Amino acid sequence: MQVTINAAMTIDGKIATRKGDSAISSKDDLARVHRLRSAADAVVVGISTVIADNPKLTVRLVKGKNPARVIVDSNARIPLNSQILLSASKVRTIIAVTKGAPKEKILKIKDMGAVVVVAGAKGSVDVNKMFLALEEMGIRKVLVEGGGELNWSILQTGIIDDLIVTIAPIIAGGRSATTLVEGEGFAKISDSIKFKLIRVLRKRSGEVVLHYKPVR
Ligand SMILES: NC(=O)c1ccc[n+]([C@@H]2O[C@H](COP(=O)([O-])OP(=O)(O)OC[C@H]3O[C@@H](n4cnc5c(N)ncnc54)[C@H](OP(=O)(O)O)[C@@H]3O)[C@@H](O)[C@H]2O)c1
């Protein structure tokens, strides 16, 4: 499995405002993300991102194929009127849930054309199990598009190969605004995950795109 995390953040590390507005990057940078999507077998996001943004997660700004969309959603909370489910019969859609997810909702999700993968018994989706299931479904190249909680879980697995972050020249502030990586976090800097910077792209928009690889 080849896993890339991509995100756009403000100078102060927020990936959305305190009200959940995440329209951070320029159209040019969005086109770069759509190119990454079209090169991936699947795009993965957390359920809070689907609820906040109601995204399509398709390739529209460049020419290319749509990847499968994978939603990490322990209790199958995905709204039946979300853009993801409304397009599930046309674009491959996988909802990763736990055994605790309500059976009736799972049936409704399947009826709309999505595939449901059970990864984990209770609590949160077991992302290691989810990646194994995705691999069995022929998915090898994955693009993780957040949000902060999912980024933390995936970074903790140590599975990622690339981290690409666009920094937009803006500050959003807000102590409750979501940052690039949420979760519990490390207590000591010496325990933190280390990266090496392999590429820097400076855009006319004033954005910089930073490409990191983990130090193994
Ligand atoms: N700027 C950007 O690039 C960008 C990209 C994406 C999102 N965003 C923004 O980020 C915000 C959402 O981020 P978020 O951090 O609140 O949520 P998130 O990471 O999108 O979703 C987190 C939720 O996913 C579910 N989940 C299930 N298994 C999980 C696991 N193992 N690890 C982590 N989560 C798991 C949990 O809900 P259940 O317990 O119900 O399953 C959890 O609360 C939105 O405002 C969105 O606009 C910005």
PDB file of C-alpha atoms and ligand atoms in Angstrom:
ATOM      1  CA  MET A   1       0.000   0.000   0.000  1.00  0.00           C
ATOM      2  CA  GLN A   2       1.259   3.459  -0.898  1.00  0.00           C
ATOM      3  CA  VAL A   3      -0.261   6.174   1.302  1.00  0.00           C
ATOM      4  CA  THR A   4      -0.067   9.962   0.858  1.00  0.00           C
ATOM      5  CA  ILE A   5      -1.617  12.532   3.176  1.00  0.00           C
ATOM      6  CA  ASN A   6      -2.489  15.826   1.479  1.00  0.00           C
ATOM      7  CA  ALA A   7      -3.920  18.900   3.178  1.00  0.00           C
ATOM      8  CA  ALA A   8      -4.151  22.666   2.895  1.00  0.00           C
ATOM      9  CA  MET A   9      -3.585  24.734   6.017  1.00  0.00           C
ATOM     10  CA  THR A  10      -3.249  28.326   7.144  1.00  0.00           C
ATOM     11  CA  ILE A  11       0.031  29.802   8.449  1.00  0.00           C
ATOM     12  CA  ASP A  12      -1.219  28.915  11.939  1.00  0.00           C
ATOM     13  CA  GLY A  13      -1.786  25.261  11.020  1.00  0.00           C
ATOM     14  CA  LYS A  14      -5.591  25.276  10.762  1.00  0.00           C
ATOM     15  CA  ILE A  15      -7.303  23.157   8.117  1.00  0.00           C
ATOM     16  CA  ALA A  16     -10.680  24.843   8.762  1.00  0.00           C
ATOM     17  CA  THR A  17     -11.992  27.845  10.698  1.00  0.00           C
ATOM     18  CA  ARG A  18     -13.755  27.471  14.031  1.00  0.00           C
ATOM     19  CA  LYS A  19     -17.010  27.321  12.015  1.00  0.00           C
ATOM     20  CA  GLY A  20     -15.671  24.561   9.740  1.00  0.00           C
ATOM     21  CA  ASP A  21     -14.971  26.683   6.639  1.00  0.00           C
ATOM     22  CA  SER A  22     -12.134  24.868   4.851  1.00  0.00           C
ATOM     23  CA  ALA A  23     -11.936  26.812   1.558  1.00  0.00           C
ATOM     24  CA  ILE A  24      -8.240  27.525   2.155  1.00  0.00           C
ATOM     25  CA  SER A  25      -6.385  26.808  -1.082  1.00  0.00           C
ATOM     26  CA  SER A  26      -6.344  28.518  -4.487  1.00  0.00           C
ATOM     27  CA  LYS A  27      -7.987  27.013  -7.562  1.00  0.00           C
ATOM     28  CA  ASP A  28      -4.501  26.259  -8.894  1.00  0.00           C
ATOM     29  CA  ASP A  29      -3.684  24.237  -5.790  1.00  0.00           C
ATOM     30  CA  LEU A  30      -7.041  22.464  -5.951  1.00  0.00           C
ATOM     31  CA  ALA A  31      -6.163  21.393  -9.502  1.00  0.00           C
ATOM     32  CA  ARG A  32      -2.931  19.883  -8.094  1.00  0.00           C
ATOM     33  CA  VAL A  33      -5.044  17.935  -5.574  1.00  0.00           C
ATOM     34  CA  HIS A  34      -7.368  16.718  -8.341  1.00  0.00           C
ATOM     35  CA  ARG A  35      -4.295  15.494 -10.247  1.00  0.00           C
ATOM     36  CA  LEU A  36      -3.174  13.583  -7.142  1.00  0.00           C
ATOM     37  CA  ARG A  37      -6.697  12.139  -6.832  1.00  0.00           C
ATOM     38  CA  SER A  38      -6.712  10.925 -10.410  1.00  0.00           C
ATOM     39  CA  ALA A  39      -3.398   9.133  -9.817  1.00  0.00           C
ATOM     40  CA  ALA A  40      -4.783   7.394  -6.711  1.00  0.00           C
ATOM     41  CA  ASP A  41      -6.891   4.231  -6.483  1.00  0.00           C
ATOM     42  CA  ALA A  42      -8.797   5.684  -3.520  1.00  0.00           C
ATOM     43  CA  VAL A  43      -9.297   8.924  -1.593  1.00  0.00           C
ATOM     44  CA  VAL A  44      -9.910   8.485   2.142  1.00  0.00           C
ATOM     45  CA  VAL A  45     -11.600  11.012   4.483  1.00  0.00           C
ATOM     46  CA  GLY A  46     -13.115  10.993   7.973  1.00  0.00           C
ATOM     47  CA  ILE A  47     -16.879  11.252   8.476  1.00  0.00           C
ATOM     48  CA  SER A  48     -16.603  14.706  10.123  1.00  0.00           C
ATOM     49  CA  THR A  49     -15.160  16.041   6.851  1.00  0.00           C
ATOM     50  CA  VAL A  50     -18.127  14.619   4.930  1.00  0.00           C
ATOM     51  CA  ILE A  51     -20.566  16.152   7.418  1.00  0.00           C
ATOM     52  CA  ALA A  52     -18.795  19.548   7.435  1.00  0.00           C
ATOM     53  CA  ASP A  53     -18.044  19.933   3.703  1.00  0.00           C
ATOM     54  CA  ASN A  54     -20.404  17.548   1.873  1.00  0.00           C
ATOM     55  CA  PRO A  55     -17.608  16.930  -0.689  1.00  0.00           C
ATOM     56  CA  LYS A  56     -17.800  14.979  -3.953  1.00  0.00           C
ATOM     57  CA  LEU A  57     -14.134  13.851  -3.850  1.00  0.00           C
ATOM     58  CA  THR A  58     -14.174  13.404  -7.631  1.00  0.00           C
ATOM     59  CA  VAL A  59     -11.754  14.659 -10.296  1.00  0.00           C
ATOM     60  CA  ARG A  60     -13.211  17.768 -11.934  1.00  0.00           C
ATOM     61  CA  LEU A  61     -10.471  20.395 -12.350  1.00  0.00           C
ATOM     62  CA  VAL A  62      -8.195  18.220 -14.501  1.00  0.00           C
ATOM     63  CA  LYS A  63      -8.800  15.371 -16.921  1.00  0.00           C
ATOM     64  CA  GLY A  64      -8.511  11.980 -15.273  1.00  0.00           C
ATOM     65  CA  LYS A  65     -10.325   9.060 -13.702  1.00  0.00           C
ATOM     66  CA  ASN A  66     -12.174   9.252 -10.412  1.00  0.00           C
ATOM     67  CA  PRO A  67     -10.628   7.274  -7.554  1.00  0.00           C
ATOM     68  CA  ALA A  68     -12.811   5.231  -5.214  1.00  0.00           C
ATOM     69  CA  ARG A  69     -14.032   7.275  -2.231  1.00  0.00           C
ATOM     70  CA  VAL A  70     -13.508   5.750   1.213  1.00  0.00           C
ATOM     71  CA  ILE A  71     -15.290   7.272   4.223  1.00  0.00           C
ATOM     72  CA  VAL A  72     -14.062   6.325   7.712  1.00  0.00           C
ATOM     73  CA  ASP A  73     -17.348   6.235   9.603  1.00  0.00           C
ATOM     74  CA  SER A  74     -17.527   3.910  12.670  1.00  0.00           C
ATOM     75  CA  ASN A  75     -21.295   4.208  13.192  1.00  0.00           C
ATOM     76  CA  ALA A  76     -22.438   4.725   9.584  1.00  0.00           C
ATOM     77  CA  ARG A  77     -23.405   8.350  10.299  1.00  0.00           C
ATOM     78  CA  ILE A  78     -23.002   9.384   6.651  1.00  0.00           C
ATOM     79  CA  PRO A  79     -26.113  11.371   5.587  1.00  0.00           C
ATOM     80  CA  LEU A  80     -28.251   9.592   2.976  1.00  0.00           C
ATOM     81  CA  ASN A  81     -28.497  12.915   1.114  1.00  0.00           C
ATOM     82  CA  SER A  82     -24.710  13.490   1.045  1.00  0.00           C
ATOM     83  CA  GLN A  83     -23.084  14.064  -2.352  1.00  0.00           C
ATOM     84  CA  ILE A  84     -20.987  10.937  -1.730  1.00  0.00           C
ATOM     85  CA  LEU A  85     -23.972   8.606  -1.317  1.00  0.00           C
ATOM     86  CA  LEU A  86     -26.053  10.316  -4.011  1.00  0.00           C
ATOM     87  CA  SER A  87     -23.261   9.537  -6.508  1.00  0.00           C
ATOM     88  CA  ALA A  88     -22.384   6.089  -5.095  1.00  0.00           C
ATOM     89  CA  SER A  89     -23.977   4.218  -7.988  1.00  0.00           C
ATOM     90  CA  LYS A  90     -21.687   6.083 -10.438  1.00  0.00           C
ATOM     91  CA  VAL A  91     -18.413   6.448  -8.513  1.00  0.00           C
ATOM     92  CA  ARG A  92     -17.001   3.551  -6.474  1.00  0.00           C
ATOM     93  CA  THR A  93     -17.758   4.305  -2.818  1.00  0.00           C
ATOM     94  CA  ILE A  94     -16.641   2.409   0.270  1.00  0.00           C
ATOM     95  CA  ILE A  95     -17.886   3.157   3.780  1.00  0.00           C
ATOM     96  CA  ALA A  96     -15.593   1.744   6.500  1.00  0.00           C
ATOM     97  CA  VAL A  97     -17.577   1.062   9.676  1.00  0.00           C
ATOM     98  CA  THR A  98     -17.253  -0.989  12.882  1.00  0.00           C
ATOM     99  CA  LYS A  99     -19.380  -3.943  13.983  1.00  0.00           C
ATOM    100  CA  GLY A 100     -21.324  -1.443  16.134  1.00  0.00           C
ATOM    101  CA  ALA A 101     -22.818   0.369  13.112  1.00  0.00           C
ATOM    102  CA  PRO A 102     -26.642   0.050  12.883  1.00  0.00           C
ATOM    103  CA  LYS A 103     -27.686  -2.725  10.474  1.00  0.00           C
ATOM    104  CA  GLU A 104     -30.668  -0.823   8.964  1.00  0.00           C
ATOM    105  CA  LYS A 105     -28.436   2.134   8.045  1.00  0.00           C
ATOM    106  CA  ILE A 106     -25.888  -0.231   6.469  1.00  0.00           C
ATOM    107  CA  LEU A 107     -28.653  -1.714   4.284  1.00  0.00           C
ATOM    108  CA  LYS A 108     -29.706   1.774   3.157  1.00  0.00           C
ATOM    109  CA  ILE A 109     -26.085   2.679   2.336  1.00  0.00           C
ATOM    110  CA  LYS A 110     -25.685  -0.550   0.304  1.00  0.00           C
ATOM    111  CA  ASP A 111     -28.976   0.165  -1.489  1.00  0.00           C
ATOM    112  CA  MET A 112     -27.504   3.426  -2.721  1.00  0.00           C
ATOM    113  CA  GLY A 113     -24.621   1.569  -4.363  1.00  0.00           C
ATOM    114  CA  ALA A 114     -21.841   1.868  -1.779  1.00  0.00           C
ATOM    115  CA  VAL A 115     -19.786  -1.029  -0.441  1.00  0.00           C
ATOM    116  CA  VAL A 116     -19.595  -1.356   3.344  1.00  0.00           C
ATOM    117  CA  VAL A 117     -16.390  -2.673   4.919  1.00  0.00           C
ATOM    118  CA  VAL A 118     -16.375  -3.678   8.592  1.00  0.00           C
ATOM    119  CA  ALA A 119     -13.024  -2.828  10.179  1.00  0.00           C
ATOM    120  CA  GLY A 120     -12.973  -3.213  13.939  1.00  0.00           C
ATOM    121  CA  ALA A 121     -15.349  -4.353  16.658  1.00  0.00           C
ATOM    122  CA  LYS A 122     -16.413  -1.191  18.475  1.00  0.00           C
ATOM    123  CA  GLY A 123     -15.309   2.394  18.976  1.00  0.00           C
ATOM    124  CA  SER A 124     -13.337   3.807  16.056  1.00  0.00           C
ATOM    125  CA  VAL A 125     -12.568   2.178  12.726  1.00  0.00           C
ATOM    126  CA  ASP A 126      -9.359   0.123  12.939  1.00  0.00           C
ATOM    127  CA  VAL A 127      -7.413   1.819  10.153  1.00  0.00           C
ATOM    128  CA  ASN A 128      -4.899  -1.039   9.835  1.00  0.00           C
ATOM    129  CA  LYS A 129      -7.760  -3.491   9.212  1.00  0.00           C
ATOM    130  CA  MET A 130      -9.352  -1.002   6.822  1.00  0.00           C
ATOM    131  CA  PHE A 131      -6.144  -0.736   4.771  1.00  0.00           C
ATOM    132  CA  LEU A 132      -5.893  -4.551   4.616  1.00  0.00           C
ATOM    133  CA  ALA A 133      -9.495  -4.748   3.358  1.00  0.00           C
ATOM    134  CA  LEU A 134      -8.807  -2.037   0.769  1.00  0.00           C
ATOM    135  CA  GLU A 135      -5.732  -3.913  -0.423  1.00  0.00           C
ATOM    136  CA  GLU A 136      -7.854  -7.057  -0.868  1.00  0.00           C
ATOM    137  CA  MET A 137     -10.167  -4.965  -3.035  1.00  0.00           C
ATOM    138  CA  GLY A 138      -7.244  -4.109  -5.339  1.00  0.00           C
ATOM    139  CA  ILE A 139      -6.596  -0.650  -3.900  1.00  0.00           C
ATOM    140  CA  ARG A 140      -2.864   0.034  -3.740  1.00  0.00           C
ATOM    141  CA  LYS A 141      -2.446   3.805  -3.957  1.00  0.00           C
ATOM    142  CA  VAL A 142      -4.310   5.848  -1.357  1.00  0.00           C
ATOM    143  CA  LEU A 143      -4.670   9.600  -0.918  1.00  0.00           C
ATOM    144  CA  VAL A 144      -5.778  10.643   2.573  1.00  0.00           C
ATOM    145  CA  GLU A 145      -7.515  14.033   2.547  1.00  0.00           C
ATOM    146  CA  GLY A 146      -8.109  14.530   6.268  1.00  0.00           C
ATOM    147  CA  GLY A 147      -9.451  15.792   8.529  1.00  0.00           C
ATOM    148  CA  GLY A 148      -7.224  16.235  11.542  1.00  0.00           C
ATOM    149  CA  GLU A 149      -8.544  13.294  13.589  1.00  0.00           C
ATOM    150  CA  LEU A 150      -8.116  10.826  10.743  1.00  0.00           C
ATOM    151  CA  ASN A 151      -4.655  12.234   9.942  1.00  0.00           C
ATOM    152  CA  TRP A 152      -3.577  11.471  13.537  1.00  0.00           C
ATOM    153  CA  SER A 153      -4.842   7.875  13.380  1.00  0.00           C
ATOM    154  CA  ILE A 154      -3.195   7.234  10.036  1.00  0.00           C
ATOM    155  CA  LEU A 155       0.107   8.862  11.026  1.00  0.00           C
ATOM    156  CA  GLN A 156       0.168   6.645  14.122  1.00  0.00           C
ATOM    157  CA  THR A 157       0.032   3.486  12.025  1.00  0.00           C
ATOM    158  CA  GLY A 158       3.395   4.463  10.495  1.00  0.00           C
ATOM    159  CA  ILE A 159       2.033   3.433   7.099  1.00  0.00           C
ATOM    160  CA  ILE A 160       2.406   6.776   5.291  1.00  0.00           C
ATOM    161  CA  ASP A 161       4.929   7.365   2.507  1.00  0.00           C
ATOM    162  CA  ASP A 162       4.317  11.031   1.708  1.00  0.00           C
ATOM    163  CA  LEU A 163       2.913  14.100   3.437  1.00  0.00           C
ATOM    164  CA  ILE A 164       2.070  17.068   1.228  1.00  0.00           C
ATOM    165  CA  VAL A 165       0.968  20.294   2.885  1.00  0.00           C
ATOM    166  CA  THR A 166      -0.020  23.536   1.205  1.00  0.00           C
ATOM    167  CA  ILE A 167       0.418  26.575   3.425  1.00  0.00           C
ATOM    168  CA  ALA A 168      -1.843  29.448   2.367  1.00  0.00           C
ATOM    169  CA  PRO A 169      -0.692  32.953   3.367  1.00  0.00           C
ATOM    170  CA  ILE A 170      -3.572  33.474   5.825  1.00  0.00           C
ATOM    171  CA  ILE A 171      -4.198  33.139   9.552  1.00  0.00           C
ATOM    172  CA  ALA A 172      -7.561  31.869  10.776  1.00  0.00           C
ATOM    173  CA  GLY A 173      -6.930  31.664  14.536  1.00  0.00           C
ATOM    174  CA  GLY A 174      -9.462  30.074  16.853  1.00  0.00           C
ATOM    175  CA  ARG A 175      -8.605  27.588  19.605  1.00  0.00           C
ATOM    176  CA  SER A 176     -11.350  25.255  18.464  1.00  0.00           C
ATOM    177  CA  ALA A 177     -10.436  25.429  14.751  1.00  0.00           C
ATOM    178  CA  THR A 178      -9.280  22.032  13.417  1.00  0.00           C
ATOM    179  CA  THR A 179      -5.536  21.708  12.872  1.00  0.00           C
ATOM    180  CA  LEU A 180      -3.595  19.501  10.441  1.00  0.00           C
ATOM    181  CA  VAL A 181      -3.273  16.759  13.052  1.00  0.00           C
ATOM    182  CA  GLU A 182      -5.630  16.374  16.007  1.00  0.00           C
ATOM    183  CA  GLY A 183      -5.969  13.237  18.186  1.00  0.00           C
ATOM    184  CA  GLU A 184      -4.251  12.907  21.534  1.00  0.00           C
ATOM    185  CA  GLY A 185      -0.830  13.972  20.339  1.00  0.00           C
ATOM    186  CA  PHE A 186       2.567  13.149  21.798  1.00  0.00           C
ATOM    187  CA  ALA A 187       3.706  14.325  25.227  1.00  0.00           C
ATOM    188  CA  LYS A 188       7.334  14.702  24.228  1.00  0.00           C
ATOM    189  CA  ILE A 189       8.908  16.163  21.085  1.00  0.00           C
ATOM    190  CA  SER A 190      11.368  13.264  21.197  1.00  0.00           C
ATOM    191  CA  ASP A 191       8.417  10.903  20.631  1.00  0.00           C
ATOM    192  CA  SER A 192       7.042  12.886  17.664  1.00  0.00           C
ATOM    193  CA  ILE A 193       7.029  11.588  14.098  1.00  0.00           C
ATOM    194  CA  LYS A 194      10.049  12.866  12.154  1.00  0.00           C
ATOM    195  CA  PHE A 195      10.012  13.930   8.513  1.00  0.00           C
ATOM    196  CA  LYS A 196      12.484  15.056   5.906  1.00  0.00           C
ATOM    197  CA  LEU A 197      11.553  17.842   3.496  1.00  0.00           C
ATOM    198  CA  ILE A 198      12.064  16.599  -0.062  1.00  0.00           C
ATOM    199  CA  ARG A 199      10.470  19.343  -2.191  1.00  0.00           C
ATOM    200  CA  VAL A 200       9.260  22.923  -1.910  1.00  0.00           C
ATOM    201  CA  LEU A 201       7.013  24.555  -4.491  1.00  0.00           C
ATOM    202  CA  ARG A 202       6.421  28.294  -4.292  1.00  0.00           C
ATOM    203  CA  LYS A 203       3.222  29.401  -6.009  1.00  0.00           C
ATOM    204  CA  ARG A 204       2.262  32.771  -7.497  1.00  0.00           C
ATOM    205  CA  SER A 205      -0.736  32.728  -5.173  1.00  0.00           C
ATOM    206  CA  GLY A 206       1.673  33.091  -2.227  1.00  0.00           C
ATOM    207  CA  GLU A 207       1.083  29.478  -1.223  1.00  0.00           C
ATOM    208  CA  VAL A 208       3.937  27.078  -0.607  1.00  0.00           C
ATOM    209  CA  VAL A 209       3.561  23.353  -1.149  1.00  0.00           C
ATOM    210  CA  LEU A 210       5.772  21.305   1.152  1.00  0.00           C
ATOM    211  CA  HIS A 211       6.426  17.651   0.362  1.00  0.00           C
ATOM    212  CA  TYR A 212       7.756  15.519   3.219  1.00  0.00           C
ATOM    213  CA  LYS A 213       8.677  11.883   3.666  1.00  0.00           C
ATOM    214  CA  PRO A 214       8.816  10.206   7.062  1.00  0.00           C
ATOM    215  CA  VAL A 215      12.249   9.376   8.442  1.00  0.00           C
ATOM    216  CA  ARG A 216      12.125   5.632   9.027  1.00  0.00           C
TER     217      ARG A 216
HETATM  218  N1  LIG B   1      -7.989  21.998   4.580  1.00  0.00           N
HETATM  219  C1  LIG B   1      -7.990  20.719   4.347  1.00  0.00           C
HETATM  220  O1  LIG B   1      -7.126  20.210   3.612  1.00  0.00           O
HETATM  221  C2  LIG B   1      -9.058  19.837   4.941  1.00  0.00           C
HETATM  222  C3  LIG B   1      -9.155  18.522   4.548  1.00  0.00           C
HETATM  223  C4  LIG B   1     -10.118  17.704   5.154  1.00  0.00           C
HETATM  224  C5  LIG B   1     -10.939  18.223   6.133  1.00  0.00           C
HETATM  225  N2  LIG B   1     -10.825  19.522   6.497  1.00  0.00           N
HETATM  226  C6  LIG B   1     -11.689  20.052   7.584  1.00  0.00           C
HETATM  227  O2  LIG B   1     -11.452  19.304   8.760  1.00  0.00           O
HETATM  228  C7  LIG B   1     -12.629  19.290   9.550  1.00  0.00           C
HETATM  229  C8  LIG B   1     -12.924  17.857   9.966  1.00  0.00           C
HETATM  230  O3  LIG B   1     -11.805  17.315  10.595  1.00  0.00           O
HETATM  231  P1  LIG B   1     -11.944  16.491  11.960  1.00  0.00           P
HETATM  232  O4  LIG B   1     -10.572  16.301  12.480  1.00  0.00           O
HETATM  233  O5  LIG B   1     -12.946  17.159  12.837  1.00  0.00           O
HETATM  234  O6  LIG B   1     -12.591  15.114  11.518  1.00  0.00           O
HETATM  235  P2  LIG B   1     -12.234  13.937  10.448  1.00  0.00           P
HETATM  236  O7  LIG B   1     -10.830  13.491  10.630  1.00  0.00           O
HETATM  237  O8  LIG B   1     -12.712  14.343   9.115  1.00  0.00           O
HETATM  238  O9  LIG B   1     -13.243  12.812  10.958  1.00  0.00           O
HETATM  239  C9  LIG B   1     -13.075  12.299  12.266  1.00  0.00           C
HETATM  240  C10 LIG B   1     -14.154  11.303  12.567  1.00  0.00           C
HETATM  241  O10 LIG B   1     -13.956  10.125  11.779  1.00  0.00           O
HETATM  242  C11 LIG B   1     -14.427   9.027  12.516  1.00  0.00           C
HETATM  243  N3  LIG B   1     -13.404   7.991  12.658  1.00  0.00           N
HETATM  244  C12 LIG B   1     -13.680   6.655  12.640  1.00  0.00           C
HETATM  245  N4  LIG B   1     -12.587   5.947  12.870  1.00  0.00           N
HETATM  246  C13 LIG B   1     -11.583   6.840  13.054  1.00  0.00           C
HETATM  247  C14 LIG B   1     -10.216   6.681  13.348  1.00  0.00           C
HETATM  248  N5  LIG B   1      -9.618   5.483  13.492  1.00  0.00           N
HETATM  249  N6  LIG B   1      -9.471   7.803  13.519  1.00  0.00           N
HETATM  250  C15 LIG B   1     -10.007   9.021  13.364  1.00  0.00           C
HETATM  251  N7  LIG B   1     -11.302   9.229  13.097  1.00  0.00           N
HETATM  252  C16 LIG B   1     -12.100   8.137  12.943  1.00  0.00           C
HETATM  253  C17 LIG B   1     -14.808   9.509  13.899  1.00  0.00           C
HETATM  254  O11 LIG B   1     -16.207   9.691  13.933  1.00  0.00           O
HETATM  255  P3  LIG B   1     -17.115   8.420  14.364  1.00  0.00           P
HETATM  256  O12 LIG B   1     -16.668   8.049  15.736  1.00  0.00           O
HETATM  257  O13 LIG B   1     -18.492   8.888  14.258  1.00  0.00           O
HETATM  258  O14 LIG B   1     -16.778   7.352  13.365  1.00  0.00           O
HETATM  259  C18 LIG B   1     -14.095  10.837  13.988  1.00  0.00           C
HETATM  260  O15 LIG B   1     -14.717  11.752  14.869  1.00  0.00           O
HETATM  261  C19 LIG B   1     -13.736  19.877   8.712  1.00  0.00           C
HETATM  262  O16 LIG B   1     -14.001  21.191   9.160  1.00  0.00           O
HETATM  263  C20 LIG B   1     -13.155  19.903   7.315  1.00  0.00           C
HETATM  264  O17 LIG B   1     -13.644  21.006   6.585  1.00  0.00           O
HETATM  265  C21 LIG B   1      -9.913  20.340   5.926  1.00  0.00           C
END
